[in-house]
CSV table of C-alpha atoms in Angstrom, one decimal:
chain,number,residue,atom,x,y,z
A,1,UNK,CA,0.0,0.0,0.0
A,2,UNK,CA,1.3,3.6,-1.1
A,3,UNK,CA,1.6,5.9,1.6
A,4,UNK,CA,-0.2,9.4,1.7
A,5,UNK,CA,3.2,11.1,0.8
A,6,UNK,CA,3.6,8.7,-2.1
A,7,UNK,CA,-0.1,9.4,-3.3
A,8,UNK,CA,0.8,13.2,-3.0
A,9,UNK,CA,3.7,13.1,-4.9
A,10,UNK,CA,2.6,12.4,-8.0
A,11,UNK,CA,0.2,15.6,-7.6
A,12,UNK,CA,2.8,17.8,-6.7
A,13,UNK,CA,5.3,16.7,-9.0
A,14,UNK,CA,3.7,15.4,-12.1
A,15,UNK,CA,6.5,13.4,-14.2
A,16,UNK,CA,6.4,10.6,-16.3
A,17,UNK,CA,7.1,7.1,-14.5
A,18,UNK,CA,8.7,5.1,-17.7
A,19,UNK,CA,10.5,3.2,-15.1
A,20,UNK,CA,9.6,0.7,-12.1
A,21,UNK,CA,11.0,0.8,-8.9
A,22,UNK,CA,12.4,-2.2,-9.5
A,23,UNK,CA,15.2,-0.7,-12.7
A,24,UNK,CA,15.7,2.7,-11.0
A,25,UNK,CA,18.8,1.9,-9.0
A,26,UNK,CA,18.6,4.7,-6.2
A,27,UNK,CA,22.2,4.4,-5.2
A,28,UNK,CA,23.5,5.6,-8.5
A,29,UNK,CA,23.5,9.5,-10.0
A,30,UNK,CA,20.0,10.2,-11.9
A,31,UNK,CA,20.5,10.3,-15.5
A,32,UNK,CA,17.6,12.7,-16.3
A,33,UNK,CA,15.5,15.4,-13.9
A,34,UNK,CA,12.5,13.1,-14.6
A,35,UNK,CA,14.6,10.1,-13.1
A,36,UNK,CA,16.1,12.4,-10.0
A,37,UNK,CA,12.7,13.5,-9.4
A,38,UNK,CA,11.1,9.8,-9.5
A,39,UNK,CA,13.9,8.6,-7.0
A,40,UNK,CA,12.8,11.3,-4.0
A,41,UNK,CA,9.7,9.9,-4.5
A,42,UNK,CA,10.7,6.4,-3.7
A,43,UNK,CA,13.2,7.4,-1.1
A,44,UNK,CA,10.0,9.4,0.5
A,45,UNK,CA,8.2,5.9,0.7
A,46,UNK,CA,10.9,4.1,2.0
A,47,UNK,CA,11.0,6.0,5.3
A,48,UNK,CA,8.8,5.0,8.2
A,49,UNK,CA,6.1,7.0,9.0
A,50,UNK,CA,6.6,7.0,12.9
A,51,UNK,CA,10.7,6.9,13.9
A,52,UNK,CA,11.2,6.6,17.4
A,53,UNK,CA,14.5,7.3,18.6
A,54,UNK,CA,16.6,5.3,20.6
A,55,UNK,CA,18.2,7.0,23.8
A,56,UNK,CA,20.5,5.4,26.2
A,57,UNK,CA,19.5,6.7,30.1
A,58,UNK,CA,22.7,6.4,31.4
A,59,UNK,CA,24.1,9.0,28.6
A,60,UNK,CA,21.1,11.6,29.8
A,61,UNK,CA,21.9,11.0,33.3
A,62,UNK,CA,25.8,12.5,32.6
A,63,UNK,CA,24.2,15.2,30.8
A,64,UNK,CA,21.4,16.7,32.9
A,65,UNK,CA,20.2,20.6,32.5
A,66,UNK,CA,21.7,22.8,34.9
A,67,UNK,CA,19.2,25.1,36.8
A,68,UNK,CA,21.0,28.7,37.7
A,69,UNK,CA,19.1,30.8,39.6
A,70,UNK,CA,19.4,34.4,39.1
A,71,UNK,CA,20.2,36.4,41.8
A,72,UNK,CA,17.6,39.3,42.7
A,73,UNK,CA,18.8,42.9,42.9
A,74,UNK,CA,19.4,43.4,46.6
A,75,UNK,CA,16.4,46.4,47.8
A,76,UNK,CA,17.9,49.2,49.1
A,77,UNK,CA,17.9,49.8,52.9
A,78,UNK,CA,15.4,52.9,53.8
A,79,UNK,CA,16.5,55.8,52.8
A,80,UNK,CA,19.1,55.0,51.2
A,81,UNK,CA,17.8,55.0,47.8
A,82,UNK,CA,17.0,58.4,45.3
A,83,UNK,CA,14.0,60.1,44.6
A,84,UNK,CA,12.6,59.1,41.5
A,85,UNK,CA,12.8,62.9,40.5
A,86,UNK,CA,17.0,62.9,41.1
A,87,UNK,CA,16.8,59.3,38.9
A,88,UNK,CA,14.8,61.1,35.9
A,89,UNK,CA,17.5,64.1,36.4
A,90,UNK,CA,20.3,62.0,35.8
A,91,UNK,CA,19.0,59.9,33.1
A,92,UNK,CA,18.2,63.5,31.2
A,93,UNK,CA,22.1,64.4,31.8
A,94,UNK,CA,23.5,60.9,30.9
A,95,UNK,CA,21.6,61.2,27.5
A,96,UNK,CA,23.2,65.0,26.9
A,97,UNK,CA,26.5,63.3,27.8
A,98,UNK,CA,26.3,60.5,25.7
A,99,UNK,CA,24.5,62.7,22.6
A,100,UNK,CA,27.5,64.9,22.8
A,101,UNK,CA,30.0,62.2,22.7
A,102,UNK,CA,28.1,61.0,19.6
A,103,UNK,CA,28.2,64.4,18.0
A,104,UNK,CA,32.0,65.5,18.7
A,105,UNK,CA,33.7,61.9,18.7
A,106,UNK,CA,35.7,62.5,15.4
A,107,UNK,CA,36.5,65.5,17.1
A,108,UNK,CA,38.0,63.9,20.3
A,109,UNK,CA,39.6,61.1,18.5
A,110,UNK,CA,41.5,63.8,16.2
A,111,UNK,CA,43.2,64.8,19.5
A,112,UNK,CA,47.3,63.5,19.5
A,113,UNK,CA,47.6,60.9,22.8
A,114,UNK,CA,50.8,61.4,24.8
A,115,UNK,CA,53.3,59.1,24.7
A,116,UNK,CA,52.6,57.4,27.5
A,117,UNK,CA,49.1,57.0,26.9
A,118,UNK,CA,49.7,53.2,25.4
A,119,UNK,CA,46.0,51.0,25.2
A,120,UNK,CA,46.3,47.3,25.7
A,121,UNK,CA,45.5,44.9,23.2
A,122,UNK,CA,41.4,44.6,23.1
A,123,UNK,CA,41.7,40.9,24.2
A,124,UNK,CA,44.7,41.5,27.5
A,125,UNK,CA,42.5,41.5,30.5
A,126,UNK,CA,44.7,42.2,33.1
A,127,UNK,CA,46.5,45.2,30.5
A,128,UNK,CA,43.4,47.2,30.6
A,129,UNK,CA,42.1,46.5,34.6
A,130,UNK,CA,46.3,48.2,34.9
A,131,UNK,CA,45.1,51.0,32.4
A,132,UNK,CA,42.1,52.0,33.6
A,133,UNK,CA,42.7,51.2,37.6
A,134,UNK,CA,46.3,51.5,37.9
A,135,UNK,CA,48.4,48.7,39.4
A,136,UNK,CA,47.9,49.0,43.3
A,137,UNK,CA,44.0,49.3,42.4
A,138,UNK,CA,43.9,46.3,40.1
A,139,UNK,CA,45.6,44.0,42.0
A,140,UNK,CA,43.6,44.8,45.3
A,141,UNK,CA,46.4,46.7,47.2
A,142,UNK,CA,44.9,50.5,47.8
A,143,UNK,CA,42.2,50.7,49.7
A,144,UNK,CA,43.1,54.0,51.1
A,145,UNK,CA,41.2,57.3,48.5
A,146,UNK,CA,44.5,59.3,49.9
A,147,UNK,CA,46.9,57.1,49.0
A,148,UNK,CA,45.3,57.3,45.1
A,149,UNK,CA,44.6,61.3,45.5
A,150,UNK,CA,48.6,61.3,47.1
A,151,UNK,CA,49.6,59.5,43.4
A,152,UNK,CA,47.5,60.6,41.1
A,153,UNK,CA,49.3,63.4,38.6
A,154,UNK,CA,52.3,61.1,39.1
A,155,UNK,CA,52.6,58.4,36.7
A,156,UNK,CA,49.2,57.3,34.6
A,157,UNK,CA,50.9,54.0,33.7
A,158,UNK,CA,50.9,53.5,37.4
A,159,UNK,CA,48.1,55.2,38.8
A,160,UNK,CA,45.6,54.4,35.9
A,161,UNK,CA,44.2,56.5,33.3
A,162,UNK,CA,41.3,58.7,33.6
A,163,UNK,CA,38.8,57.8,31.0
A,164,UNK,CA,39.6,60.9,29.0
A,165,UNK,CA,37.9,61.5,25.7
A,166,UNK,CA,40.7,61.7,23.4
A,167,UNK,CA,40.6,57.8,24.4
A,168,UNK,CA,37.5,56.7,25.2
A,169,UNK,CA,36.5,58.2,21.3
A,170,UNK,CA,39.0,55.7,20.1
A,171,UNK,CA,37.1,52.8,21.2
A,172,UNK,CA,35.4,50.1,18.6
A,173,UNK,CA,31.7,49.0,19.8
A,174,UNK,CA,33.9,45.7,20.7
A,175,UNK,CA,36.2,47.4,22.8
A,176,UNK,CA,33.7,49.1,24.6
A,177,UNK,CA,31.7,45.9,25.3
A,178,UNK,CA,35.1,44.1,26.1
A,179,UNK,CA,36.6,46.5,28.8
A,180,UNK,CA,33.3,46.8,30.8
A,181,UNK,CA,32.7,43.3,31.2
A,182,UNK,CA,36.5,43.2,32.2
A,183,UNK,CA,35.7,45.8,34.9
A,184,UNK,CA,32.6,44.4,36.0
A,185,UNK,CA,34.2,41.2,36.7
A,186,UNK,CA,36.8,42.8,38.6
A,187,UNK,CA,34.1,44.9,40.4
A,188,UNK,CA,32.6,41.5,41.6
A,189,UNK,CA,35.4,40.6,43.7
A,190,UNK,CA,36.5,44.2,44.8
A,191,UNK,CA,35.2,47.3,46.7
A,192,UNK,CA,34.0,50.1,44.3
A,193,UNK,CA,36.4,52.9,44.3
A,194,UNK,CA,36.0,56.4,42.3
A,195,UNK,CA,38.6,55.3,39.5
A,196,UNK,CA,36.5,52.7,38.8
A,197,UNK,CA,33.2,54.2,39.1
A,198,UNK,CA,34.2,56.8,36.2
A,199,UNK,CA,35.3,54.1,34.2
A,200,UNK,CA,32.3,52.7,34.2
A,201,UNK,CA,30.0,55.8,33.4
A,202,UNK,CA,32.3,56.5,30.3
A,203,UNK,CA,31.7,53.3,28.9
A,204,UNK,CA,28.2,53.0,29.7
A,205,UNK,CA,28.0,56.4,27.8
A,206,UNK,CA,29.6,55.3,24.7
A,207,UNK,CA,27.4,51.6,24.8
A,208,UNK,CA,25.4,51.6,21.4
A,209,UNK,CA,21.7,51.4,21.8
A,210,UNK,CA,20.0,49.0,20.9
A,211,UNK,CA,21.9,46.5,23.6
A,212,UNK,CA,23.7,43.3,22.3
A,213,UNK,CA,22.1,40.3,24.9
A,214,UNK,CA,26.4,40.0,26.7
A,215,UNK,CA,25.8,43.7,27.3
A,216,UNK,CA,22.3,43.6,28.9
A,217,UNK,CA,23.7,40.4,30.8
A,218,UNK,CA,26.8,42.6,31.8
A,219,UNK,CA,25.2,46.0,32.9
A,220,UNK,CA,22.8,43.7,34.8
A,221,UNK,CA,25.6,42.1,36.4
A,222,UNK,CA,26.7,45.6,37.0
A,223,UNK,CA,24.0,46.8,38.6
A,224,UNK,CA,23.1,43.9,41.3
A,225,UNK,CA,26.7,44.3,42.2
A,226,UNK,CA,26.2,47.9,43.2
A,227,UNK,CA,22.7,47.1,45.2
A,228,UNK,CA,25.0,44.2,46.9
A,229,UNK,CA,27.3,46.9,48.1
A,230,UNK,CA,25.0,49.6,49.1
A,231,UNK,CA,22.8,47.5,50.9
A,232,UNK,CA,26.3,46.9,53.5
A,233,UNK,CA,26.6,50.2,53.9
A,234,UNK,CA,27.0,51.4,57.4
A,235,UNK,CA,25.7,55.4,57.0
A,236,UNK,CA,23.7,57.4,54.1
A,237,UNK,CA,26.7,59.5,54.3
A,238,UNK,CA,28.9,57.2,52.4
A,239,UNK,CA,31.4,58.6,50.0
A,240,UNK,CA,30.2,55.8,47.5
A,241,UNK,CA,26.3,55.8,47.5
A,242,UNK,CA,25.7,58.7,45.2
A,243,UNK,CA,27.8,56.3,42.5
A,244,UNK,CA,26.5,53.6,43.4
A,245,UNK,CA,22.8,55.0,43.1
A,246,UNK,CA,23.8,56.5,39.9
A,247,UNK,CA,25.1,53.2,38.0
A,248,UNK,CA,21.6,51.6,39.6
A,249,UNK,CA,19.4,54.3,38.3
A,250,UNK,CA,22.0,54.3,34.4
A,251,UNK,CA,21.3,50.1,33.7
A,252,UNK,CA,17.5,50.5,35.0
A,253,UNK,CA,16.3,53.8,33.8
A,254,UNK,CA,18.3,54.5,30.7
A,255,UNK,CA,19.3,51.0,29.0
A,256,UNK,CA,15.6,49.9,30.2
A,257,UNK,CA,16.3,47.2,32.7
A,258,UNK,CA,13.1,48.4,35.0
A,259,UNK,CA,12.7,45.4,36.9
A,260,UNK,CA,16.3,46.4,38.7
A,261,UNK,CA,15.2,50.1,39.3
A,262,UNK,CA,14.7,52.0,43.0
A,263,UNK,CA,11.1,52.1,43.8
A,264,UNK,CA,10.5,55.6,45.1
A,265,UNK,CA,9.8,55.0,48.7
């Protein structure tokens, strides 16, 4: 008995059959397109209707699905986070800022780096967290904001660059992408400290809209890190929570992440 697909065939592809499945050898090259044309239509035939495949348990059992949970953005203590009037405030200015860099970037980039001012290859991790941070910062060693003011002025190579925008106008989309989620990942293991924290808003000011997923994975990343931190915090007066509110309020307001943004309380 034909099967449906061999009754349709026919229908759908109307050819001459001057030869029986029996002469057509369907291991061999098709002589004709009415002969190539007749041989899908037997190999169609051939196949089952219902395949059921055959799986080994003990293969699935090496190979289970791995459940991450995702960790919630930790709520910030009372009163420690911004009105939503100071949030829509700095959203406006961080869209001047980036609408400027945008407009005068040729400009910037035109500018003649110093000699000293030498950017690690886009790929050498531990080259740009030295850039950017400095030595003592990227390696954990100053924890102390006068030791860095007490340096800073001294030696870039040492002390870390400012995010300036004769460089930061340099920057491929890649680049950008690559040395924030080489910052953030430093940020996870380490205390914010200013250096870093301008770092950051540079980059998130030259981050292209709309949002590749690794950035919206990053700048989420980013932002329950900084909710982490200022829910430890010990007084409202803390040198770092007007950063650390600000790089909140950037990934939720601005790049859309809502579900991660301060309620107003």
């Amino acid at each position: 008995m034909k099967s449906d697909v061999e009754d349709l065939m026919p229908r759908l592809l109307p050819i001459e059959c001057g030869e029986t499945s029996s002469v057509l050898n369907l291991d061999g090259p098709p002589r004709n397109p009415q002969e190539y044309l007749r041989q899908v239509q037997l190999e169609a035939a051939l196949c089952p209707e219902v395949v059921v495949a055959k799986i080994d348990p003990k293969k699935l059992k090496k190979q289970q699905t791995v459940n991450i949970s995702v960790a919630e953005c930790h709520a910030a203590p009372a009163g420690f986070s911004p009105s939503l009037d100071w949030q829509q405030r700095q959203v406006s200015s961080f869209s001047d800022v980036r609408q400027s860099i945008t407009k005068n970037r040729q400009h910037w980039s035109s500018h003649s780096l110093d000699d000293n001012v030498v950017m690690p290859k886009q790929a050498d991790e531990e080259g740009w967290k030295q850039f950017c941070l400095g030595e003592r910062v990227s390696q954990g060693t100053l924890s102390s904001h006068a030791d860095a003011n007490a340096e800073a002025g001294l030696d870039y190579s040492k002390v870390g660059f400012p995010p300036f925008l004769s460089i930061v106008s340099r920057f491929s989309q890649a680049t950008v992408l690559t040395v924030l989620d080489i910052l953030i990942s430093w940020f996870e293991e380490r205390d914010f400290v200013p250096q870093l924290g301008r770092w950051l808003y540079a980059l998130l000011a030259c981050l292209e809209k709309p949002l590749l997923p690794e950035a919206h994975s990053s700048i989420r990343q980013l932002a329950r890190r900084c909710a982490q931190l200022r829910s430890n915090l010990a007084s409202q007066d803390d040198d770092n929570l007007p950063a650390l509110n600000l790089l909140i309020c950037l990934v939720a307001r601005y790049f859309e992440q809502n579900d991660l943004a301060d309620q107003p309380e």
